[in-house]
Amino acid sequence: MFPVARAALNLTARGIQHTAVRQAHRKYEPNFHDKYGNLVLLGGATVFTAVWGYVLTQAGIEWGLSPVGRITPKEWRE
């Protein structure tokens, strides 16, 4: 390797090592997902279930019925 490239890689590696050492001594603080992740997941699942429960039971949609034989053409009016 060229001396310049070797020096650049050494500086990069040294920077990563310093960052890792600095972060290893930090106190762990919970982030948003640690605090509220399960609550948000349960809320989304509840809303999803409620909306689809309404659609399947109350919306009056006829599911999976074929229109073949039910649709008849109307007379053309001029």
PDB file of C-alpha atoms in Angstrom:
ATOM      1  CA  MET A   1       0.000   0.000   0.000  1.00  0.00           C
ATOM      2  CA  PHE A   2       1.031   3.572  -0.482  1.00  0.00           C
ATOM      3  CA  PRO A   3       2.122   5.418   2.640  1.00  0.00           C
ATOM      4  CA  VAL A   4      -0.599   8.059   2.227  1.00  0.00           C
ATOM      5  CA  ALA A   5      -3.373   5.446   1.942  1.00  0.00           C
ATOM      6  CA  ARG A   6      -1.960   3.514   4.894  1.00  0.00           C
ATOM      7  CA  ALA A   7      -1.917   6.676   7.003  1.00  0.00           C
ATOM      8  CA  ALA A   8      -5.493   7.534   5.991  1.00  0.00           C
ATOM      9  CA  LEU A   9      -6.723   4.046   6.951  1.00  0.00           C
ATOM     10  CA  ASN A  10      -4.853   4.257  10.246  1.00  0.00           C
ATOM     11  CA  LEU A  11      -6.513   7.609  11.045  1.00  0.00           C
ATOM     12  CA  THR A  12      -9.930   6.224  10.153  1.00  0.00           C
ATOM     13  CA  ALA A  13      -9.431   3.146  12.308  1.00  0.00           C
ATOM     14  CA  ARG A  14      -8.136   5.258  15.187  1.00  0.00           C
ATOM     15  CA  GLY A  15     -11.196   7.543  14.918  1.00  0.00           C
ATOM     16  CA  ILE A  16     -13.548   4.554  15.052  1.00  0.00           C
ATOM     17  CA  GLN A  17     -11.695   3.140  18.064  1.00  0.00           C
ATOM     18  CA  HIS A  18     -11.927   6.452  19.931  1.00  0.00           C
ATOM     19  CA  THR A  19     -15.638   6.698  19.185  1.00  0.00           C
ATOM     20  CA  ALA A  20     -16.243   3.128  20.370  1.00  0.00           C
ATOM     21  CA  VAL A  21     -14.356   3.747  23.617  1.00  0.00           C
ATOM     22  CA  ARG A  22     -16.227   7.006  24.234  1.00  0.00           C
ATOM     23  CA  GLN A  23     -19.612   5.360  23.650  1.00  0.00           C
ATOM     24  CA  ALA A  24     -18.748   2.371  25.840  1.00  0.00           C
ATOM     25  CA  HIS A  25     -18.530   4.677  28.873  1.00  0.00           C
ATOM     26  CA  ARG A  26     -21.833   6.416  28.238  1.00  0.00           C
ATOM     27  CA  LYS A  27     -24.851   5.597  30.351  1.00  0.00           C
ATOM     28  CA  TYR A  28     -27.570   3.836  28.359  1.00  0.00           C
ATOM     29  CA  GLU A  29     -30.634   5.994  27.827  1.00  0.00           C
ATOM     30  CA  PRO A  30     -33.792   4.429  26.396  1.00  0.00           C
ATOM     31  CA  ASN A  31     -34.930   5.937  23.116  1.00  0.00           C
ATOM     32  CA  PHE A  32     -38.462   6.419  21.778  1.00  0.00           C
ATOM     33  CA  HIS A  33     -38.781   2.833  20.560  1.00  0.00           C
ATOM     34  CA  ASP A  34     -37.652   1.436  23.894  1.00  0.00           C
ATOM     35  CA  LYS A  35     -40.212   3.555  25.741  1.00  0.00           C
ATOM     36  CA  TYR A  36     -43.239   3.446  23.448  1.00  0.00           C
ATOM     37  CA  GLY A  37     -42.576   0.746  20.824  1.00  0.00           C
ATOM     38  CA  ASN A  38     -44.935  -1.909  22.181  1.00  0.00           C
ATOM     39  CA  LEU A  39     -47.653   0.657  22.904  1.00  0.00           C
ATOM     40  CA  VAL A  40     -47.508   2.005  19.350  1.00  0.00           C
ATOM     41  CA  LEU A  41     -47.579  -1.539  17.951  1.00  0.00           C
ATOM     42  CA  LEU A  42     -50.633  -2.479  20.027  1.00  0.00           C
ATOM     43  CA  GLY A  43     -52.408   0.758  19.087  1.00  0.00           C
ATOM     44  CA  GLY A  44     -51.823   0.144  15.395  1.00  0.00           C
ATOM     45  CA  ALA A  45     -53.020  -3.449  15.659  1.00  0.00           C
ATOM     46  CA  THR A  46     -56.166  -2.276  17.476  1.00  0.00           C
ATOM     47  CA  VAL A  47     -56.989   0.326  14.832  1.00  0.00           C
ATOM     48  CA  PHE A  48     -56.274  -2.164  12.034  1.00  0.00           C
ATOM     49  CA  THR A  49     -58.576  -4.756  13.604  1.00  0.00           C
ATOM     50  CA  ALA A  50     -61.356  -2.232  14.263  1.00  0.00           C
ATOM     51  CA  VAL A  51     -61.328  -0.821  10.725  1.00  0.00           C
ATOM     52  CA  TRP A  52     -61.299  -4.213   9.018  1.00  0.00           C
ATOM     53  CA  GLY A  53     -63.903  -5.534  11.449  1.00  0.00           C
ATOM     54  CA  TYR A  54     -66.198  -2.704  10.414  1.00  0.00           C
ATOM     55  CA  VAL A  55     -65.509  -3.196   6.715  1.00  0.00           C
ATOM     56  CA  LEU A  56     -66.164  -6.934   6.846  1.00  0.00           C
ATOM     57  CA  THR A  57     -69.340  -6.741   8.944  1.00  0.00           C
ATOM     58  CA  GLN A  58     -71.047  -3.397   8.393  1.00  0.00           C
ATOM     59  CA  ALA A  59     -70.078  -1.990   5.022  1.00  0.00           C
ATOM     60  CA  GLY A  60     -72.526  -4.153   3.065  1.00  0.00           C
ATOM     61  CA  ILE A  61     -69.993  -5.397   0.553  1.00  0.00           C
ATOM     62  CA  GLU A  62     -70.856  -8.666  -1.139  1.00  0.00           C
ATOM     63  CA  TRP A  63     -67.629 -10.627  -1.132  1.00  0.00           C
ATOM     64  CA  GLY A  64     -66.566 -12.975  -3.898  1.00  0.00           C
ATOM     65  CA  LEU A  65     -69.834 -13.147  -5.801  1.00  0.00           C
ATOM     66  CA  SER A  66     -69.452 -13.317  -9.540  1.00  0.00           C
ATOM     67  CA  PRO A  67     -71.518 -10.897 -11.658  1.00  0.00           C
ATOM     68  CA  VAL A  68     -71.724 -13.464 -14.480  1.00  0.00           C
ATOM     69  CA  GLY A  69     -75.375 -14.028 -15.306  1.00  0.00           C
ATOM     70  CA  ARG A  70     -76.580 -11.190 -13.091  1.00  0.00           C
ATOM     71  CA  ILE A  71     -75.771  -8.246 -15.328  1.00  0.00           C
ATOM     72  CA  THR A  72     -78.185  -7.804 -18.204  1.00  0.00           C
ATOM     73  CA  PRO A  73     -77.750  -5.124 -20.818  1.00  0.00           C
ATOM     74  CA  LYS A  74     -80.308  -2.305 -20.857  1.00  0.00           C
ATOM     75  CA  GLU A  75     -82.052  -1.125 -23.995  1.00  0.00           C
ATOM     76  CA  TRP A  76     -80.234   1.694 -25.684  1.00  0.00           C
ATOM     77  CA  ARG A  77     -82.033   5.037 -25.529  1.00  0.00           C
ATOM     78  CA  GLU A  78     -81.437   7.626 -28.205  1.00  0.00           C
TER      79      GLU A  78
END
